Tab-separated table of C-alpha atoms in Angstrom:
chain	number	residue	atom	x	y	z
A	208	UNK	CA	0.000	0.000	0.000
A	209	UNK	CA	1.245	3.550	-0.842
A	210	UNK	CA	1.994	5.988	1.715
A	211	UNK	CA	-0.937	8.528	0.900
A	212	UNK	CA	-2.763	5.056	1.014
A	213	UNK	CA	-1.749	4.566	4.434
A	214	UNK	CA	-2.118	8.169	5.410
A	215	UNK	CA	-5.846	8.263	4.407
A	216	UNK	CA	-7.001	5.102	5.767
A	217	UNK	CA	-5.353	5.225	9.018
A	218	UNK	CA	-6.192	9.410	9.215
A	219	UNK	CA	-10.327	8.284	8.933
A	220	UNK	CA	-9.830	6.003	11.585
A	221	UNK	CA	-8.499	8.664	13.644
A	222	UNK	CA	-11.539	10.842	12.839
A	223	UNK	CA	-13.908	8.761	13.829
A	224	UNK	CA	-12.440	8.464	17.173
A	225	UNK	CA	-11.863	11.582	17.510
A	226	UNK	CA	-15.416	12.230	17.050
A	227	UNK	CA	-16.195	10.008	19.778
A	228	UNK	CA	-13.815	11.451	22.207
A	229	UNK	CA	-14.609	15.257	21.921
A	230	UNK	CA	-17.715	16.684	23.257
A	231	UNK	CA	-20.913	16.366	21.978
A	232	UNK	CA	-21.619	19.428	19.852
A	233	UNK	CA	-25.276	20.396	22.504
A	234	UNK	CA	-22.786	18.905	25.295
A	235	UNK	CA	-22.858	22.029	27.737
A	236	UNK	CA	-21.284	24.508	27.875
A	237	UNK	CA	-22.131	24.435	24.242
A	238	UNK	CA	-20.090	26.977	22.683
A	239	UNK	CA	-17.080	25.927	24.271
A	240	UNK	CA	-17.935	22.441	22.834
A	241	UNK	CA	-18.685	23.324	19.369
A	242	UNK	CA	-15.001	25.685	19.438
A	243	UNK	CA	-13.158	22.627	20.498
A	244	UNK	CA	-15.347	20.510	17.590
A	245	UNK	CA	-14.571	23.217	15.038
A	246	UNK	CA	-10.736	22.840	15.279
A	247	UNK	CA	-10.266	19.543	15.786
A	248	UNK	CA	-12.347	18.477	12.826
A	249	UNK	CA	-11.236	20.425	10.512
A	250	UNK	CA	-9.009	18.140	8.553
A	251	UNK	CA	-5.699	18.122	9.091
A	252	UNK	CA	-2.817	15.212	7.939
A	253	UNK	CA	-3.352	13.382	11.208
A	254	UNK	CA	0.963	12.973	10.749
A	255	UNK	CA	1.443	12.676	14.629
A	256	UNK	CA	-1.098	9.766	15.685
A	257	UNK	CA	-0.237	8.274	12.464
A	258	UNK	CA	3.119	7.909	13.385
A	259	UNK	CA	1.912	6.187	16.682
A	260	UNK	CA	0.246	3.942	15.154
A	261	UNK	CA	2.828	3.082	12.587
A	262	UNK	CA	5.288	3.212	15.624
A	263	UNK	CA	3.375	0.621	18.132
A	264	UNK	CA	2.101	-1.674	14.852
A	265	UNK	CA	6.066	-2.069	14.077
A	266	UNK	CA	7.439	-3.124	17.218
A	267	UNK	CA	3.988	-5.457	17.904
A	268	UNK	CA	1.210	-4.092	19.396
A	269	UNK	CA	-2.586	-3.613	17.996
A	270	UNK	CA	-2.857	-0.653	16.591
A	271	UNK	CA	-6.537	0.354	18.357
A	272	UNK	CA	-4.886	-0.366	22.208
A	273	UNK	CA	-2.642	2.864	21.174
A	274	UNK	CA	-5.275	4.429	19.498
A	275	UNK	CA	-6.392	6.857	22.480
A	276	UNK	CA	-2.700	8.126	22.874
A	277	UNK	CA	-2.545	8.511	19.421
A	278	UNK	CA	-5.669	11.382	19.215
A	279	UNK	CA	-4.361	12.431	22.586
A	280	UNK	CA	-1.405	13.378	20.575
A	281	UNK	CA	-3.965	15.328	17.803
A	282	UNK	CA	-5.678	17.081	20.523
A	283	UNK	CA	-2.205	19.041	22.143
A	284	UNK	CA	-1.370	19.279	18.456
A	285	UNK	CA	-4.856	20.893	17.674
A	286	UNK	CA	-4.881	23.338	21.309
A	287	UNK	CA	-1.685	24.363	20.180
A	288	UNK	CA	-2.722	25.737	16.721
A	289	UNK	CA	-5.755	27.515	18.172
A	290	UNK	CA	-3.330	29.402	20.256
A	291	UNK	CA	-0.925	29.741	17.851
A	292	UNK	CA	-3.263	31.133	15.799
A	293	UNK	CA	-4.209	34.179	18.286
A	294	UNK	CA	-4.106	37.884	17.321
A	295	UNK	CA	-1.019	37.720	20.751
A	296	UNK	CA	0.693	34.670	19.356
A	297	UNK	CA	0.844	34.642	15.516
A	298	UNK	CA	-2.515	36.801	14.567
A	299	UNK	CA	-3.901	34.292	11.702
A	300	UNK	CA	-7.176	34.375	9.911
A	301	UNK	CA	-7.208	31.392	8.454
A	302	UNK	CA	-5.868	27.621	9.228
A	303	UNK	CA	-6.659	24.600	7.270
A	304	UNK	CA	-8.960	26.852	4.587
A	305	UNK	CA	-11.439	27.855	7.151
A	306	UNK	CA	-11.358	30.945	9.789
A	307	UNK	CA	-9.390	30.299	12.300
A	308	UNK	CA	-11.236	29.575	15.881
A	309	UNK	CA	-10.828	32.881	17.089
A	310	UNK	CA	-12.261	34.534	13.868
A	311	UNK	CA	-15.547	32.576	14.995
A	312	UNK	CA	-15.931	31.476	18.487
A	313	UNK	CA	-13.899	34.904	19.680
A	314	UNK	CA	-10.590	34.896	21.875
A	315	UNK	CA	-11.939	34.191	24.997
A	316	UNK	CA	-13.628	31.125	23.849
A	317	UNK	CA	-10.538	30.272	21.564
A	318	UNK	CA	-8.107	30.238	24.365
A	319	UNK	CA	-10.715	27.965	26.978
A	320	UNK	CA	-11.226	25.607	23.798
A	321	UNK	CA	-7.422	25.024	23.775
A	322	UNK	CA	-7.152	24.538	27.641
A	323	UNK	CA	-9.687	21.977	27.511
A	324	UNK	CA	-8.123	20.179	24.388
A	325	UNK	CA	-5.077	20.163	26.310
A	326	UNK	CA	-6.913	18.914	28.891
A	327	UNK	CA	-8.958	16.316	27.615
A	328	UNK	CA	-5.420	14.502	25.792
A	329	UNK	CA	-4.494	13.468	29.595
A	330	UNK	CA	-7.651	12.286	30.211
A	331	UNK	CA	-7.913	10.489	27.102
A	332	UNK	CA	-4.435	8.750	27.343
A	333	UNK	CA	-4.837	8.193	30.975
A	334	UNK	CA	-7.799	6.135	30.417
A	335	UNK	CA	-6.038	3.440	28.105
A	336	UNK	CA	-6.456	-0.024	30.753
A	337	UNK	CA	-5.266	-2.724	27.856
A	338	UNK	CA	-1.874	-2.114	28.408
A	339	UNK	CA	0.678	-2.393	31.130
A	340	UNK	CA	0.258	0.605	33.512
A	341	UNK	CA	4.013	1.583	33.812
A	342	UNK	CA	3.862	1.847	29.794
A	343	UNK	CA	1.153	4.108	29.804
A	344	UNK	CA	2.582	6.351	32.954
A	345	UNK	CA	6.250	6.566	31.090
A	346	UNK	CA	3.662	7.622	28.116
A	347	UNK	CA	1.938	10.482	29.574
A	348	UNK	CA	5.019	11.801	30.976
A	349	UNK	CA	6.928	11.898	27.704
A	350	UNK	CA	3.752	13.978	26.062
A	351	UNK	CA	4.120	16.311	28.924
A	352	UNK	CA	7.446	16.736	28.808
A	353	UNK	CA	6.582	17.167	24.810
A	354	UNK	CA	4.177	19.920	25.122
A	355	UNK	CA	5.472	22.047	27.786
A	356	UNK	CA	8.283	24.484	28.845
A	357	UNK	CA	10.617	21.961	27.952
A	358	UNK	CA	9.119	21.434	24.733
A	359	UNK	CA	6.415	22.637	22.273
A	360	UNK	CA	5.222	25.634	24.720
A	361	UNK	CA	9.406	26.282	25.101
A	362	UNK	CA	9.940	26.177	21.660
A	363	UNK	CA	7.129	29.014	20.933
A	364	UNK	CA	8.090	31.442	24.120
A	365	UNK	CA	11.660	31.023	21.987
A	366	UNK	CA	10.068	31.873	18.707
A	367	UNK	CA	8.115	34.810	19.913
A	368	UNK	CA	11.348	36.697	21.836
A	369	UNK	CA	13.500	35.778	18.646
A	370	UNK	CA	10.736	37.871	16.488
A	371	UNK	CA	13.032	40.547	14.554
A	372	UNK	CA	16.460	39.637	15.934
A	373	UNK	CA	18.900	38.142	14.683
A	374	UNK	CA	19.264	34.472	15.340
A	375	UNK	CA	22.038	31.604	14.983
A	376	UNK	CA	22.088	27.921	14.002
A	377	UNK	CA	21.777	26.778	17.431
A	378	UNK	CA	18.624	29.277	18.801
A	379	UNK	CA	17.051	28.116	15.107
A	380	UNK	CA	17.478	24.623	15.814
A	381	UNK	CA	16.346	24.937	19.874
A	382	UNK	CA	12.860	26.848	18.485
A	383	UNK	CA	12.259	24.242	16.062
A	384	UNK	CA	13.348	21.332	17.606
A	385	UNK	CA	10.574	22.110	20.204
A	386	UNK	CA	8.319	24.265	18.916
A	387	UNK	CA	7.479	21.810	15.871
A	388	UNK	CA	10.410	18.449	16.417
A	389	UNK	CA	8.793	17.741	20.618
A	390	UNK	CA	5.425	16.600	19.593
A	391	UNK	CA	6.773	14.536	16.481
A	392	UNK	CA	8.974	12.974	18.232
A	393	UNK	CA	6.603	11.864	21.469
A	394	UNK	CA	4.577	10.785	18.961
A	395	UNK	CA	7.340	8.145	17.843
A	396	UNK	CA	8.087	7.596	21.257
A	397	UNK	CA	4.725	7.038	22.354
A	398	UNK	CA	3.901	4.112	20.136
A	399	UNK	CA	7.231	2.719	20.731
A	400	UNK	CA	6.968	2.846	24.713
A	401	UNK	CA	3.515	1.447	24.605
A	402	UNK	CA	4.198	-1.254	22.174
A	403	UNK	CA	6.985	-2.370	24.525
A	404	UNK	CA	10.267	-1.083	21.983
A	405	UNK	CA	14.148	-2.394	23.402
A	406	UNK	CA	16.833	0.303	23.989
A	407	UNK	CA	17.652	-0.201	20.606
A	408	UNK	CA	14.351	0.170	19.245
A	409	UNK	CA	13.843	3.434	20.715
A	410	UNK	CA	16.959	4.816	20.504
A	411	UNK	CA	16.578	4.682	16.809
A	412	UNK	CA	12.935	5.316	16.304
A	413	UNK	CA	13.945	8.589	18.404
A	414	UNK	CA	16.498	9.774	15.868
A	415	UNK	CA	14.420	9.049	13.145
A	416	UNK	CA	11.714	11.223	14.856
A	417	UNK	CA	14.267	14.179	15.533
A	418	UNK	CA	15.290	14.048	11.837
A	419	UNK	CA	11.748	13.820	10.378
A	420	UNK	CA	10.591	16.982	12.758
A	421	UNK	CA	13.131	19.003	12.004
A	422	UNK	CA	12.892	18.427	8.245
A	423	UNK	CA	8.838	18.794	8.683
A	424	UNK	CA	9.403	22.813	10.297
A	425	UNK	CA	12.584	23.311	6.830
A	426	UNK	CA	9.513	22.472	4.905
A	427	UNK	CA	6.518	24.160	6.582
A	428	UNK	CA	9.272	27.328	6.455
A	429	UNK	CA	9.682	26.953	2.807
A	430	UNK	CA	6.275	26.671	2.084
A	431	UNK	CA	5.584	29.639	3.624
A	432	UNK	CA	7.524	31.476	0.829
A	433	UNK	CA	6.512	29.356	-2.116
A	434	UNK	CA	3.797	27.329	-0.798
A	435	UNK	CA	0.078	27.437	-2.577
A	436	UNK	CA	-2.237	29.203	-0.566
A	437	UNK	CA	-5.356	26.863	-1.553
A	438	UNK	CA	-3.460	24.201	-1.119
A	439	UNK	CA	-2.459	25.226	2.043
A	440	UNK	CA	-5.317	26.561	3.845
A	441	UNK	CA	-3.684	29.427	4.814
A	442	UNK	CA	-1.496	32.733	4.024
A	443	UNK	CA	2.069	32.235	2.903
A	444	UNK	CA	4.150	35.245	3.768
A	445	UNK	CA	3.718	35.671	7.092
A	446	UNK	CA	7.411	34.237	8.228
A	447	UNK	CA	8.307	37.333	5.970
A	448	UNK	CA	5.975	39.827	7.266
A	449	UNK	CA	6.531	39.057	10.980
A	450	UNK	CA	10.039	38.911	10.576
A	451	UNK	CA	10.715	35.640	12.056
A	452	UNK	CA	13.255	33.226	12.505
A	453	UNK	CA	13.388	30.698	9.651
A	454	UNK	CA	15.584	28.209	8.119
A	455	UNK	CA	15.110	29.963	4.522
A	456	UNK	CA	15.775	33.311	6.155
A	457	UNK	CA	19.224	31.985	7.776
A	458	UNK	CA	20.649	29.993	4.842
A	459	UNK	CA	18.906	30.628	1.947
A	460	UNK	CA	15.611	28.985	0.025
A	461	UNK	CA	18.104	26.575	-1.892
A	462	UNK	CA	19.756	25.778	1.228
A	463	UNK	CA	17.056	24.886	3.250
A	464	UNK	CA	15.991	22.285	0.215
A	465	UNK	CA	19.003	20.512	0.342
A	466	UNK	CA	18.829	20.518	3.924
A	467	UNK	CA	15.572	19.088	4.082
A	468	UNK	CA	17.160	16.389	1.794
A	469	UNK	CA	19.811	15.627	4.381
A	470	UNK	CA	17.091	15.472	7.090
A	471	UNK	CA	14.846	13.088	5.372
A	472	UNK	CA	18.202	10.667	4.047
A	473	UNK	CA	19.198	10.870	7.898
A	474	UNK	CA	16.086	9.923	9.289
A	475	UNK	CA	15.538	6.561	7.067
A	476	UNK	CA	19.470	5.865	7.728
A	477	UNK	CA	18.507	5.709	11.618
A	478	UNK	CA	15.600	2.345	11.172
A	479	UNK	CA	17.900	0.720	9.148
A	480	UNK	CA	17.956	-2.278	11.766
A	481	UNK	CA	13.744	-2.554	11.253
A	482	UNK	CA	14.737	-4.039	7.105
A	483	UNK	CA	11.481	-4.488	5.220
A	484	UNK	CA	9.457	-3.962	8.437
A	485	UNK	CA	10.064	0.039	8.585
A	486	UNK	CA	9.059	0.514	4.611
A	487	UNK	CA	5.822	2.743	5.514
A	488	UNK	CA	7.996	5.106	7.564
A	489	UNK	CA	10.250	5.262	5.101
A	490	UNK	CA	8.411	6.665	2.745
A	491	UNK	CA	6.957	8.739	5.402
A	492	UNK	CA	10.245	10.694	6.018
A	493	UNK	CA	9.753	10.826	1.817
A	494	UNK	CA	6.326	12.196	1.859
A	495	UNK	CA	7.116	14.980	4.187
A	496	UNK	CA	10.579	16.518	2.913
A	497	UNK	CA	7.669	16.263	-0.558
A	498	UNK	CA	4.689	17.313	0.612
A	499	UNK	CA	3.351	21.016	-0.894
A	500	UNK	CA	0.577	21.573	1.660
């Protein structure tokens, strides 16, 4: 089966249980429950609990006992963009080719709809009783550790002072490695640790995820320059117009291709020891130094 194959199939199963986990649209308070809806069904690739449950189904464990972690996973990554979105954060109008949540539930609303996406991820992976408990407590912590001050919330405080100053390889590389590379890689890690991965296992499942998140934010940064807007869903440009620190910006559009390159030939070089077994992810690390949207 071909990647986008894979993608789509495994991305519908995610929607559907993401439709059973959030809120009932008349649940009360209702318009908090219809802002967290709007977001999270949008659309989107679904790349990080499709990774988990690539991860967990390659070391040997059924997809659907990881499944919760996995939309756990979609939900931080979904909070996140609500904020990010946020006239205080990166003042957007549009995400995924629809107003952003702001734009139609109000700020207020957007930021509670966040918390309680945040929110509702612990519950949701907290609740997972099919597998061994100390797997899913070394779980939760690693997506807390992923999407706090030591990662995705760090790596945006770190984007937002480095707005119009001048920045080096390493402060480039600390904001993307967490602002974008944490949640990626958790999302490896979480299907690994739950499936029950060996030192070895993890330790290079983790580089592949550090490659393929890095090379993810070269791309989302060159998209933003010559990126389709349809495609998408949003306004390319506004790296440019905010004056912020990008990989284009630092060494160059032709650069940052070729680095992207490196990324992706990096990140298949680090499953080597999985053979045949790893082939989806493979073409994974493929799909997103490719992708145009």
């Amino acid at each position: 089966m071909k990647v986008n194959q894979v993608i789509t199939k495994k991305a519908k199963l995610i929607n559907q249980t993401l439709e059973e986990l959030l809120p009932m649209e008349e649940a009360k308070p209702k318009k908090l429950s219809q802002a967290m809806r709007y977001s999270v069904l949008a659309g989107g690739k679904r790349l990080r609990p499709i990774l988990t449950l690539l991860v967990a189904k390659l070391i040997g464990e059924e997809e659907k006992k990881v499944l919760p972690a996995a939309c756990a996973l979609e939900m931080i990554h979904n909070y996140s963009l609500i904020h990010d979105d946020l006239p205080c954060m990166d003042d957007d109008d549009y995400r995924r080719g629809q107003p952003t949540n702001h734009k139609v539930y109000g700020e207020a609303m957007a930021v509670l709809a966040g918390d309680s996406l945040l929110t509702l991820a612990f519950e949701t992976i907290s609740r997972i009783n099919n597998i061994d408990q100390d797997k899913v407590l070394l779980a939760t912590q690693e997506l807390a550790i992923a999407a706090g001050n030591q990662g995705m919330v760090g790596g945006q405080a770190a984007d937002i002072v480095a707005e119009g100053q001048k920045i080096d390889k390493e402060g480039l590389e600390y904001i993307h490695t967490h602002k974008t590379g944490a949640l990626l890689r958790a999302a490896v890690r979480i299907g690994a640790i739950l499936a029950g991965a060996n030192k070895e296992e993890l330790a290079a499942l983790t580089t592949y995820a550090q490659k393929i998140g890095l090379a993810f934010q070269v791309v989302d940064d060159i998209l933003d320059i010559e990126g389709d807007e349809e495609k998408l869903g949003k306004d390319v440009g506004s790296d440019l117009e905010r004056d912020k620190a990008t990989f284009p910006a630092l060494y160059g559009l032709e650069e940052a291709k070729k680095m992207a390159q490196k990324l992706c030939q990096e990140a298949k070089e680090a499953i080597h020891i999985f053979g045949e077994e790893a082939k989806v992810l493979l073409e994974l690390a493929d799909y997103i130094i490719g992708r145009d949207y």
